[in-house]
Coordinates of C-alpha atoms in Angstrom, one line a residue:
M1 CA -32.4 -49.7 -13.2
S2 CA -30.8 -52.1 -10.1
D3 CA -32.2 -54.9 -8.6
N4 CA -34.6 -55.3 -5.5
S5 CA -32.3 -55.6 -2.8
S6 CA -32.5 -51.7 -1.9
I7 CA -36.6 -51.8 -1.8
N8 CA -37.9 -51.0 1.4
R9 CA -34.0 -49.9 2.3
R10 CA -35.1 -47.8 5.7
S11 CA -38.0 -50.3 6.8
R12 CA -35.0 -52.8 7.2
H13 CA -32.8 -50.2 8.4
I14 CA -34.3 -49.9 11.3
T15 CA -35.6 -53.0 11.9
E16 CA -31.7 -55.2 11.8
G17 CA -30.7 -56.2 15.6
V18 CA -31.6 -55.2 19.0
E19 CA -29.5 -52.0 18.1
R20 CA -32.5 -50.8 16.4
A21 CA -34.9 -50.5 19.5
P22 CA -34.4 -46.8 19.9
N23 CA -35.1 -46.2 16.4
R24 CA -38.6 -48.1 16.6
S25 CA -39.1 -46.7 20.1
M26 CA -39.4 -42.9 17.9
Y27 CA -42.1 -45.0 15.3
Y28 CA -44.2 -46.6 17.9
A29 CA -44.0 -43.0 19.8
M30 CA -46.4 -42.0 16.6
G31 CA -48.9 -45.0 16.7
Y32 CA -46.5 -47.3 14.1
Q33 CA -46.7 -51.5 14.9
E34 CA -44.7 -54.1 14.3
A35 CA -46.0 -55.1 11.3
D36 CA -45.3 -51.0 10.2
F37 CA -41.7 -51.8 10.1
K38 CA -42.0 -54.2 7.0
K39 CA -44.2 -51.6 4.4
P40 CA -42.3 -49.5 2.5
M41 CA -41.8 -45.7 4.0
I42 CA -42.5 -43.3 1.5
G43 CA -42.3 -39.6 2.1
V44 CA -44.8 -36.7 1.2
A45 CA -42.9 -33.4 0.4
N46 CA -46.0 -31.5 1.1
S47 CA -45.6 -27.6 0.0
H48 CA -49.2 -26.7 1.2
S49 CA -48.8 -23.2 2.7
T50 CA -51.1 -20.5 3.0
I51 CA -48.1 -18.0 1.2
T52 CA -49.7 -17.5 -2.5
P53 CA -52.8 -19.2 -3.9
C54 CA -50.4 -21.2 -6.0
N55 CA -49.9 -23.5 -2.9
S56 CA -53.4 -22.6 -0.6
G57 CA -55.2 -25.7 -2.3
I58 CA -52.6 -28.2 -2.5
Q59 CA -53.4 -30.1 1.4
R60 CA -56.8 -32.1 0.0
I61 CA -54.2 -33.1 -2.7
A62 CA -51.7 -34.1 -0.1
D63 CA -54.3 -35.8 2.5
A64 CA -55.9 -37.6 -0.7
V65 CA -52.3 -38.8 -1.3
V66 CA -51.4 -40.1 2.4
E67 CA -54.5 -42.3 1.9
S68 CA -53.5 -44.0 -1.6
I69 CA -50.5 -44.8 0.0
E70 CA -51.7 -46.2 3.1
A71 CA -54.4 -47.8 1.3
A72 CA -51.3 -49.3 -0.9
G73 CA -49.1 -51.2 1.8
G74 CA -47.1 -47.6 2.3
N75 CA -46.1 -45.7 5.7
A76 CA -47.1 -42.1 5.0
Q77 CA -44.0 -39.8 5.9
I78 CA -44.7 -35.9 5.8
F79 CA -42.8 -33.0 5.8
G80 CA -42.7 -29.6 4.5
T81 CA -41.1 -27.8 2.1
P82 CA -41.5 -23.7 1.8
T83 CA -42.9 -21.5 -0.5
I84 CA -41.6 -18.1 -2.2
S85 CA -44.5 -16.3 -3.9
D86 CA -43.0 -15.3 -7.4
G87 CA -46.2 -12.6 -8.4
M88 CA -46.3 -11.3 -5.0
A89 CA -42.0 -10.8 -4.8
M90 CA -42.5 -9.5 -7.6
G91 CA -40.1 -5.9 -8.1
T92 CA -39.2 -5.6 -4.2
E93 CA -36.3 -7.0 -2.6
G94 CA -38.5 -10.5 -1.6
M95 CA -38.4 -11.3 -5.7
K96 CA -34.4 -11.9 -4.2
Y97 CA -35.3 -15.1 -2.8
S98 CA -37.1 -16.7 -5.5
L99 CA -34.7 -18.6 -7.2
V100 CA -32.5 -19.1 -3.6
S101 CA -36.0 -21.4 -2.4
R102 CA -35.7 -23.4 -5.3
E103 CA -32.5 -24.7 -3.6
V104 CA -33.6 -24.2 -0.3
I105 CA -36.5 -26.9 -1.5
A106 CA -33.6 -29.0 -3.3
D107 CA -32.2 -29.7 0.4
C108 CA -35.1 -30.2 2.2
V109 CA -36.3 -33.1 -0.2
E110 CA -32.4 -34.8 -0.1
T111 CA -31.8 -34.0 3.8
C112 CA -35.7 -36.0 4.7
V113 CA -34.7 -38.7 2.0
G114 CA -31.1 -39.7 3.2
G115 CA -31.8 -38.5 7.0
Q116 CA -34.8 -40.4 7.3
W117 CA -33.9 -42.6 4.8
M118 CA -36.9 -42.9 3.2
D119 CA -37.9 -45.8 0.9
G120 CA -39.9 -43.5 -2.0
I121 CA -41.0 -39.7 -2.5
L122 CA -43.8 -37.8 -3.5
S123 CA -43.5 -34.1 -3.9
I124 CA -46.2 -32.0 -4.0
G125 CA -46.4 -29.0 -5.5
G126 CA -47.2 -25.3 -7.5
C127 CA -45.4 -22.2 -6.9
D128 CA -42.5 -21.5 -10.0
K129 CA -39.6 -23.1 -7.5
N130 CA -41.5 -25.6 -6.1
M131 CA -40.9 -28.0 -9.4
P132 CA -37.7 -27.4 -9.7
G133 CA -36.4 -27.5 -6.4
A134 CA -38.3 -30.9 -5.5
M135 CA -37.1 -32.6 -9.0
M136 CA -33.9 -31.3 -8.1
G137 CA -34.0 -33.1 -4.5
M138 CA -35.3 -36.2 -6.0
L139 CA -32.6 -36.2 -8.6
R140 CA -29.7 -36.6 -5.6
A141 CA -31.4 -38.4 -3.2
N142 CA -32.2 -41.5 -6.3
A143 CA -34.9 -43.3 -4.6
P144 CA -38.4 -44.1 -6.4
G145 CA -39.8 -41.1 -6.5
I146 CA -42.7 -39.3 -8.6
F147 CA -43.7 -35.4 -8.7
V148 CA -47.5 -34.1 -8.4
Y149 CA -48.6 -30.9 -9.5
G150 CA -50.8 -28.3 -7.4
G151 CA -52.6 -27.5 -10.1
T152 CA -53.9 -24.4 -12.4
I153 CA -55.6 -21.4 -12.0
L154 CA -59.0 -20.6 -13.8
P155 CA -59.4 -17.0 -15.4
G156 CA -60.1 -14.1 -13.8
H157 CA -63.1 -12.5 -15.4
Y158 CA -64.1 -8.6 -15.6
K159 CA -65.7 -6.8 -18.5
G160 CA -66.3 -9.9 -20.8
K161 CA -62.4 -10.5 -21.0
D162 CA -60.2 -13.3 -19.1
L163 CA -58.0 -12.3 -16.9
N164 CA -54.9 -13.6 -15.2
I165 CA -51.6 -12.4 -12.8
V166 CA -50.0 -10.8 -15.6
S167 CA -53.2 -9.0 -16.9
V168 CA -52.1 -6.5 -13.5
F169 CA -49.0 -6.0 -14.2
E170 CA -49.5 -4.9 -17.6
A171 CA -52.9 -3.0 -16.3
V172 CA -50.1 -0.9 -14.5
G173 CA -48.1 0.6 -18.1
Q174 CA -52.0 0.8 -19.2
Y175 CA -52.7 3.0 -16.7
T176 CA -49.6 5.5 -16.5
A177 CA -50.1 5.1 -20.2
G178 CA -54.0 6.7 -19.9
K179 CA -55.0 4.1 -21.5
M180 CA -57.2 2.9 -18.5
D181 CA -59.0 4.6 -15.1
Y182 CA -58.0 4.0 -12.1
Q183 CA -61.7 2.1 -11.8
D184 CA -61.1 -0.4 -14.3
F185 CA -57.7 -0.8 -13.2
C186 CA -59.4 -0.9 -9.4
Q187 CA -61.2 -4.5 -11.0
V188 CA -59.0 -5.6 -12.9
E189 CA -56.6 -6.0 -9.9
C190 CA -60.0 -7.3 -7.4
H191 CA -60.7 -10.1 -10.6
A192 CA -57.8 -11.5 -12.3
I193 CA -57.1 -14.4 -9.8
P194 CA -60.5 -15.6 -9.3
G195 CA -59.0 -18.7 -6.4
N196 CA -56.8 -21.4 -5.7
G197 CA -54.3 -22.8 -8.2
S198 CA -50.8 -21.7 -10.0
C199 CA -50.7 -18.6 -12.8
G200 CA -53.1 -19.6 -15.2
G201 CA -50.6 -19.0 -18.7
M202 CA -47.9 -20.7 -20.1
Y203 CA -45.8 -19.2 -17.1
T204 CA -43.2 -21.0 -15.2
A205 CA -45.3 -23.1 -12.6
N206 CA -47.5 -24.7 -15.7
T207 CA -44.5 -25.3 -17.7
M208 CA -42.2 -27.2 -15.8
S209 CA -45.4 -29.1 -14.8
S210 CA -46.0 -30.3 -18.6
A211 CA -42.2 -30.6 -18.7
F212 CA -42.2 -33.1 -16.1
E213 CA -45.0 -35.3 -17.6
A214 CA -43.1 -35.6 -20.7
L215 CA -39.7 -35.8 -18.8
G216 CA -41.4 -39.5 -17.2
M217 CA -41.5 -38.3 -13.7
S218 CA -45.5 -37.1 -14.0
L219 CA -48.5 -38.8 -14.6
P220 CA -49.8 -38.3 -18.0
Y221 CA -52.1 -35.3 -18.1
S222 CA -51.5 -34.4 -14.7
S223 CA -49.7 -31.4 -15.3
T224 CA -52.8 -29.2 -16.9
M225 CA -55.7 -30.1 -14.2
A226 CA -57.0 -26.6 -12.4
N227 CA -56.7 -27.3 -8.5
V228 CA -59.8 -26.3 -7.6
H229 CA -61.1 -29.4 -10.1
D230 CA -61.8 -33.4 -8.9
E231 CA -60.2 -34.9 -11.0
I232 CA -56.7 -33.8 -9.7
V233 CA -57.5 -35.3 -6.5
A234 CA -58.0 -38.7 -8.0
K235 CA -54.8 -38.0 -10.4
A236 CA -52.8 -37.4 -7.0
A237 CA -54.3 -40.0 -5.5
E238 CA -53.2 -43.0 -8.6
A239 CA -49.7 -41.6 -8.5
A240 CA -49.4 -42.3 -5.0
R241 CA -50.4 -45.8 -6.2
V242 CA -48.2 -45.8 -8.9
L243 CA -45.1 -44.5 -6.5
I244 CA -45.4 -47.6 -4.8
E245 CA -44.8 -49.8 -7.5
A246 CA -41.9 -48.2 -8.5
V247 CA -41.0 -48.7 -5.0
R248 CA -41.8 -52.1 -5.6
R249 CA -39.7 -52.4 -8.2
D250 CA -37.0 -50.5 -7.7
L251 CA -38.3 -47.9 -10.4
K252 CA -35.5 -44.5 -9.5
P253 CA -35.7 -40.8 -11.2
R254 CA -32.1 -41.6 -12.6
D255 CA -33.0 -44.4 -14.5
I256 CA -36.1 -41.8 -15.8
V257 CA -33.9 -38.8 -16.1
T258 CA -31.7 -39.5 -19.0
R259 CA -30.3 -37.3 -21.6
K260 CA -32.4 -38.7 -23.9
S261 CA -35.5 -37.7 -21.4
I262 CA -34.7 -34.2 -20.6
E263 CA -34.2 -33.4 -24.8
N264 CA -38.6 -35.3 -24.8
A265 CA -38.9 -32.7 -22.2
V266 CA -36.8 -29.6 -24.0
A267 CA -39.0 -30.3 -27.2
V268 CA -42.2 -30.6 -25.6
I269 CA -41.5 -26.7 -23.6
M270 CA -40.7 -25.5 -27.2
A271 CA -43.9 -26.6 -28.5
I272 CA -45.7 -25.3 -25.6
G273 CA -44.3 -21.8 -25.9
G274 CA -42.8 -22.1 -22.3
S275 CA -40.8 -19.6 -20.0
T276 CA -37.1 -19.1 -20.6
N277 CA -36.8 -20.1 -16.9
A278 CA -36.8 -24.0 -17.9
V279 CA -33.7 -23.2 -19.3
L280 CA -32.8 -22.2 -16.5
H281 CA -33.8 -24.8 -14.6
F282 CA -33.2 -27.5 -17.0
L283 CA -29.8 -27.0 -16.3
A284 CA -29.6 -27.4 -12.5
I285 CA -32.3 -30.1 -13.4
A286 CA -29.4 -32.3 -15.6
H287 CA -26.5 -31.5 -13.1
A288 CA -28.5 -33.0 -10.4
A289 CA -28.6 -36.1 -12.3
D290 CA -25.1 -36.0 -13.7
V291 CA -26.7 -35.6 -17.1
E292 CA -24.2 -33.7 -19.8
W293 CA -26.7 -30.9 -20.8
T294 CA -25.7 -27.5 -22.0
I295 CA -27.1 -24.0 -22.5
D296 CA -26.3 -24.9 -26.8
D297 CA -28.7 -28.1 -26.3
F298 CA -31.8 -26.1 -26.1
E299 CA -30.7 -24.2 -29.1
R300 CA -30.3 -27.3 -31.1
V301 CA -33.6 -28.4 -29.8
R302 CA -35.3 -25.8 -30.2
Q303 CA -34.3 -25.7 -34.1
R304 CA -35.9 -28.1 -35.3
V305 CA -39.2 -28.4 -33.0
P306 CA -42.5 -26.4 -33.7
V307 CA -44.2 -24.1 -31.4
L308 CA -47.4 -26.0 -32.0
C309 CA -49.9 -24.4 -29.0
D310 CA -51.5 -20.6 -28.9
L311 CA -50.7 -19.8 -24.8
K312 CA -50.5 -17.1 -23.4
P313 CA -47.7 -14.7 -22.6
S314 CA -47.9 -14.0 -26.3
G315 CA -51.0 -16.2 -27.3
E316 CA -54.5 -16.2 -26.2
F317 CA -55.3 -19.8 -24.2
L318 CA -54.6 -20.8 -20.7
A319 CA -53.7 -24.2 -19.0
V320 CA -56.2 -25.1 -18.4
N321 CA -57.7 -24.6 -21.9
L322 CA -55.2 -26.9 -23.1
H323 CA -56.1 -29.4 -20.5
Q324 CA -59.4 -29.4 -22.5
A325 CA -57.6 -29.6 -25.9
G326 CA -55.9 -33.1 -25.3
G327 CA -53.5 -32.0 -22.7
I328 CA -49.6 -32.8 -23.0
P329 CA -50.0 -36.3 -24.0
Q330 CA -51.6 -34.9 -27.3
V331 CA -48.6 -32.7 -27.5
M332 CA -46.5 -35.7 -27.2
K333 CA -48.0 -37.5 -29.7
M334 CA -47.6 -35.3 -32.7
L335 CA -43.7 -35.0 -31.4
L336 CA -43.1 -38.6 -31.3
N337 CA -45.0 -39.4 -34.9
A338 CA -42.8 -36.7 -35.6
G339 CA -39.3 -38.3 -34.5
L340 CA -39.4 -35.1 -32.5
L341 CA -39.6 -37.6 -29.5
H342 CA -37.5 -40.6 -28.4
G343 CA -39.9 -43.5 -27.7
D344 CA -38.4 -45.8 -25.5
C345 CA -37.8 -43.7 -22.5
M346 CA -38.8 -45.2 -19.7
T347 CA -41.5 -43.5 -17.0
I348 CA -42.3 -43.9 -13.9
T349 CA -45.6 -45.4 -15.1
G350 CA -43.1 -48.6 -16.0
K351 CA -44.6 -48.4 -19.3
T352 CA -42.1 -45.9 -22.0
V353 CA -43.2 -42.4 -23.4
A354 CA -44.4 -44.9 -26.9
E355 CA -46.9 -47.0 -24.7
N356 CA -47.7 -44.1 -22.9
L357 CA -49.2 -42.7 -25.5
A358 CA -50.3 -45.2 -27.5
D359 CA -54.0 -44.6 -27.4
V360 CA -53.1 -40.2 -27.9
P361 CA -55.0 -39.0 -31.1
D362 CA -52.6 -38.6 -33.7
E363 CA -54.0 -35.5 -34.5
P364 CA -55.6 -32.8 -32.3
R365 CA -59.7 -32.5 -32.3
A366 CA -60.5 -30.5 -34.9
D367 CA -63.2 -28.6 -32.6
Q368 CA -60.4 -26.5 -30.8
S369 CA -57.7 -23.9 -31.6
V370 CA -55.1 -24.4 -28.9
I371 CA -53.2 -27.3 -30.2
R372 CA -52.0 -26.7 -34.3
P373 CA -51.8 -29.3 -36.5
M374 CA -48.0 -30.3 -37.2
A375 CA -48.8 -29.2 -40.6
N376 CA -49.7 -25.7 -39.5
P377 CA -47.0 -24.4 -36.7
M378 CA -47.7 -21.2 -34.2
Y379 CA -44.4 -20.9 -35.1
E380 CA -41.9 -23.3 -37.2
H381 CA -39.0 -23.5 -34.6
G382 CA -39.0 -22.8 -31.2
H383 CA -39.2 -19.7 -29.2
L384 CA -36.4 -20.0 -26.3
A385 CA -33.2 -19.3 -28.5
I386 CA -30.1 -18.7 -26.9
L387 CA -27.9 -16.1 -28.4
K388 CA -24.1 -14.7 -27.8
G389 CA -21.8 -12.1 -28.7
N390 CA -19.5 -10.4 -26.9
L391 CA -22.5 -9.0 -24.0
A392 CA -22.9 -12.9 -23.3
R393 CA -20.3 -15.0 -24.2
E394 CA -21.4 -17.5 -21.8
G395 CA -24.9 -17.1 -23.7
C396 CA -28.3 -15.3 -23.0
V397 CA -31.9 -16.6 -23.6
A398 CA -34.6 -14.4 -26.2
K399 CA -37.8 -15.4 -26.2
I400 CA -38.5 -14.6 -29.8
T401 CA -42.5 -15.8 -30.1
G402 CA -44.8 -13.0 -30.9
L403 CA -43.4 -10.7 -31.7
K404 CA -43.0 -9.2 -35.6
N405 CA -39.8 -8.3 -36.3
P406 CA -36.8 -9.8 -33.1
A407 CA -34.7 -7.5 -34.1
I408 CA -33.2 -4.0 -32.5
T409 CA -30.4 -2.1 -32.6
G410 CA -31.3 1.5 -30.4
P411 CA -28.8 3.1 -27.8
A412 CA -28.6 2.1 -24.1
R413 CA -30.8 3.1 -21.2
V414 CA -28.3 2.0 -18.5
F415 CA -29.7 0.7 -14.7
D416 CA -28.1 -1.3 -12.3
D417 CA -30.9 -1.7 -10.8
E418 CA -34.7 -2.7 -11.2
Q419 CA -36.0 -0.1 -9.4
S420 CA -34.5 3.3 -10.8
A421 CA -35.6 0.7 -14.5
M422 CA -39.2 1.5 -13.3
A423 CA -39.1 4.6 -12.4
A424 CA -37.8 5.7 -15.5
I425 CA -40.9 3.6 -17.5
M426 CA -43.0 5.1 -15.4
A427 CA -41.9 8.3 -15.9
K428 CA -42.1 7.9 -19.8
R429 CA -38.5 8.5 -20.1
I430 CA -38.0 5.3 -22.4
A431 CA -38.8 6.1 -26.0
A432 CA -39.2 3.2 -29.0
G433 CA -35.8 2.2 -30.1
D434 CA -34.2 2.7 -26.6
V435 CA -32.4 -0.9 -25.2
M436 CA -32.8 -1.3 -21.8
V437 CA -29.9 -2.6 -19.8
L438 CA -30.7 -3.6 -16.5
R439 CA -27.9 -5.4 -14.7
Y440 CA -26.1 -6.5 -11.9
L441 CA -28.8 -8.8 -10.4
G442 CA -27.6 -12.2 -11.7
P443 CA -27.1 -14.9 -9.3
K444 CA -24.3 -13.2 -7.4
G445 CA -25.3 -9.6 -8.2
A446 CA -28.7 -9.0 -6.8
P447 CA -28.0 -11.9 -5.2
G448 CA -30.4 -14.4 -6.5
M449 CA -31.2 -13.1 -10.3
P450 CA -34.9 -11.6 -9.8
E451 CA -37.3 -11.5 -12.2
M452 CA -38.3 -8.4 -14.1
L453 CA -41.5 -9.0 -14.6
A454 CA -42.7 -5.3 -13.7
P455 CA -40.5 -3.3 -16.1
T456 CA -41.8 -5.7 -18.7
S457 CA -45.0 -5.8 -18.3
A458 CA -44.8 -1.8 -18.1
L459 CA -43.5 -1.4 -21.0
V460 CA -46.3 -4.1 -22.9
G461 CA -48.7 -1.8 -21.2
Q462 CA -47.7 1.1 -22.8
G463 CA -47.6 -0.1 -26.1
L464 CA -43.3 -0.3 -26.3
G465 CA -43.0 -4.2 -25.9
E466 CA -41.9 -4.8 -29.4
S467 CA -40.7 -1.3 -29.9
V468 CA -38.2 -0.9 -26.8
G469 CA -35.4 -3.3 -25.9
L470 CA -34.4 -5.3 -22.5
I471 CA -31.3 -6.9 -21.6
T472 CA -30.7 -8.0 -18.4
D473 CA -28.3 -10.4 -16.2
G474 CA -31.3 -11.2 -14.2
R475 CA -34.7 -13.3 -14.9
F476 CA -38.2 -13.3 -16.6
S477 CA -41.6 -14.4 -15.4
G478 CA -43.0 -17.0 -17.6
G479 CA -45.1 -14.2 -18.1
T480 CA -42.9 -12.0 -20.1
W481 CA -42.8 -11.7 -23.3
G482 CA -41.4 -8.4 -25.7
M483 CA -38.2 -7.8 -27.4
V484 CA -36.6 -9.0 -23.9
V485 CA -32.9 -11.0 -23.0
G486 CA -32.1 -12.4 -20.1
H487 CA -29.8 -14.5 -18.8
V488 CA -26.5 -12.5 -19.2
A489 CA -23.7 -14.5 -18.9
P490 CA -21.1 -13.8 -17.9
E491 CA -23.3 -11.1 -15.2
A492 CA -22.0 -7.8 -14.6
F493 CA -21.1 -8.7 -11.2
A494 CA -18.5 -11.3 -12.3
G495 CA -17.4 -8.6 -14.7
G496 CA -19.3 -9.4 -17.7
T497 CA -19.4 -7.2 -20.4
I498 CA -22.6 -6.1 -19.7
A499 CA -21.2 -4.3 -17.2
L500 CA -19.0 -2.1 -19.0
I501 CA -22.5 -1.1 -21.4
E502 CA -22.2 3.2 -21.1
E503 CA -25.7 5.2 -21.2
G504 CA -26.0 5.5 -25.1
D505 CA -23.9 2.6 -26.7
S506 CA -24.9 1.3 -29.4
V507 CA -26.7 -2.2 -28.5
T508 CA -28.1 -5.0 -31.3
I509 CA -30.0 -7.7 -30.4
D510 CA -31.1 -10.0 -33.1
A511 CA -32.8 -13.5 -32.5
H512 CA -31.8 -14.3 -36.7
E513 CA -28.8 -13.9 -36.3
R514 CA -28.6 -15.3 -32.6
L515 CA -26.6 -12.0 -31.6
L516 CA -26.8 -10.1 -28.2
Q517 CA -23.5 -7.8 -29.6
L518 CA -22.3 -4.2 -27.4
N519 CA -21.2 -2.2 -31.5
V520 CA -18.5 -0.6 -29.3
P521 CA -14.5 -1.0 -30.9
D522 CA -12.3 -3.8 -29.2
D523 CA -9.7 -1.6 -28.0
V524 CA -12.6 0.4 -26.3
I525 CA -13.9 -2.4 -23.7
A526 CA -10.6 -3.5 -22.9
K527 CA -9.8 -0.2 -21.7
R528 CA -13.6 -0.1 -19.5
R529 CA -12.9 -3.8 -18.7
A530 CA -9.0 -2.0 -16.9
A531 CA -10.8 0.3 -15.5
W532 CA -13.8 -1.2 -13.7
K533 CA -13.9 -2.5 -10.5
P534 CA -16.6 -5.4 -8.9
P535 CA -18.8 -3.8 -6.2
A536 CA -18.7 -4.9 -2.7
P537 CA -21.3 -7.9 -1.9
R538 CA -25.1 -6.4 -0.8
Y539 CA -25.0 -9.1 1.4
K540 CA -22.3 -10.4 4.0
R541 CA -24.6 -13.2 6.4
G542 CA -27.4 -15.5 5.6
V543 CA -29.5 -17.6 3.0
L544 CA -28.8 -14.7 0.1
A545 CA -24.7 -14.1 0.8
K546 CA -24.5 -17.6 1.1
F547 CA -26.5 -18.2 -2.5
A548 CA -24.1 -14.7 -4.2
F549 CA -20.5 -16.7 -2.7
N550 CA -22.2 -20.2 -4.7
A551 CA -23.8 -19.9 -6.9
S552 CA -22.5 -21.0 -10.5
S553 CA -23.0 -18.7 -13.9
A554 CA -26.8 -18.7 -15.3
S555 CA -25.6 -20.3 -17.8
Q556 CA -24.4 -23.5 -15.8
G557 CA -28.0 -23.0 -14.2
A558 CA -26.9 -20.6 -11.1
V559 CA -26.5 -24.1 -8.8
L560 CA -24.6 -23.9 -5.8
D561 CA -23.3 -27.8 -5.7
R562 CA -20.4 -26.8 -8.9
F563 CA -17.2 -27.4 -7.4
E564 CA -15.4 -28.9 -10.2

């Protein structure tokens, strides 16, 4: 940590000398008194909106945070950050804006903290991109900061079964395959989402909230609470008090987010069976923190960390069940005891990881089935495998849990957009043994690297989840499972080999060998490459055009500020 010279940096700035009178007058207009300028100014990045259930229940959390900041001797300054609902945008043109929103949110946080010279920042997020976006912005600004999760959703129910958002996407495939009647399909649609909160499985939102707790930037036990339960409000108020103390100690994000703490976060992601999107987002977070971390580091961690939790999409339980079973601290304590966490990493509490976990039991309770003992894991190795080969020289991400045999070689079925691929699935033109190729969907090509939950869920619903391969330079939802490989880099738009696949070519996905291969002679590939021409950009103005122009490769996090 640095010394205390920067504490109350903004309040000092606006009280220095008579030349600052115009600055102070703006605050007097909002009811400030002279004494307020001696208090730390705390930004509250509030992502409340009525766009999505992930964020529609956040305002009461923000209200509790503001009250707690002021009670602890700070001044709360609220500003908004946007949200794009992945679940609502899925399968539409709007999905291209999802990853773009991560960068917009990061810019919002950095801009407000820097422009208003805030002493600290508390970010509240619900939907998927709220979290990495807020973390990137806090790391860039590097004022004392903490992340508060808006909470997960409770399960829906129909005919005695628990439902969640992925149930609806899979029901599409079940209905088209004749495995579900129309009345049941409509009832699943109506009952899957019972109220406020982020999607309930170990999908992207819950993966990132859990990872931030492991990273040390959120409070213990805060990442798996339900939005509708009162305990989340009390935990948010505690987070505000902890942040005020961090401001007084000048404990900043880059003191906490280090190579070792990122390794802790990735270890937890592997142990809980988290989303493929965590790979993309932690590459971007490491970049924002100026920490050396590459796509190969995920594979290094995967090989030594087991999957301990039986969580959807490939398992049985939801995040609220994980919370009841002991939450992320229980998982972390087991990893720490096994030598798989760095216990000396500092956290926002002012204590180390080991100190935070001191009173957590060494083993999970025997009356629950969500968290397995270290001696009996779900899988011996992590589930997010980094594959390489002539189809992905920079790497790609395969989610291999829940599969009996994560390897397939079959004929390529090639699609240059998601809509035509979805139409082929719905028309039952995809057969067992096929390898679907969805391309020109990367950071630059789509642009915005949309998620392919609709086609993958439709395949699962039709019973083809383990017998049809799917590779893409786009992304997958955290709710995706099956024989799927995403983030293929270089992407098609940048001339990656995925652009050169032709209908019927033999393609191999082999997670055992960590291989993604086009089984075509090198001279044929070279001839195709010489004849290939990049397509014209899809957008020439606006935020999508800016993203396409600036985005780095997915293997580098698809960030917009990698200029070296």
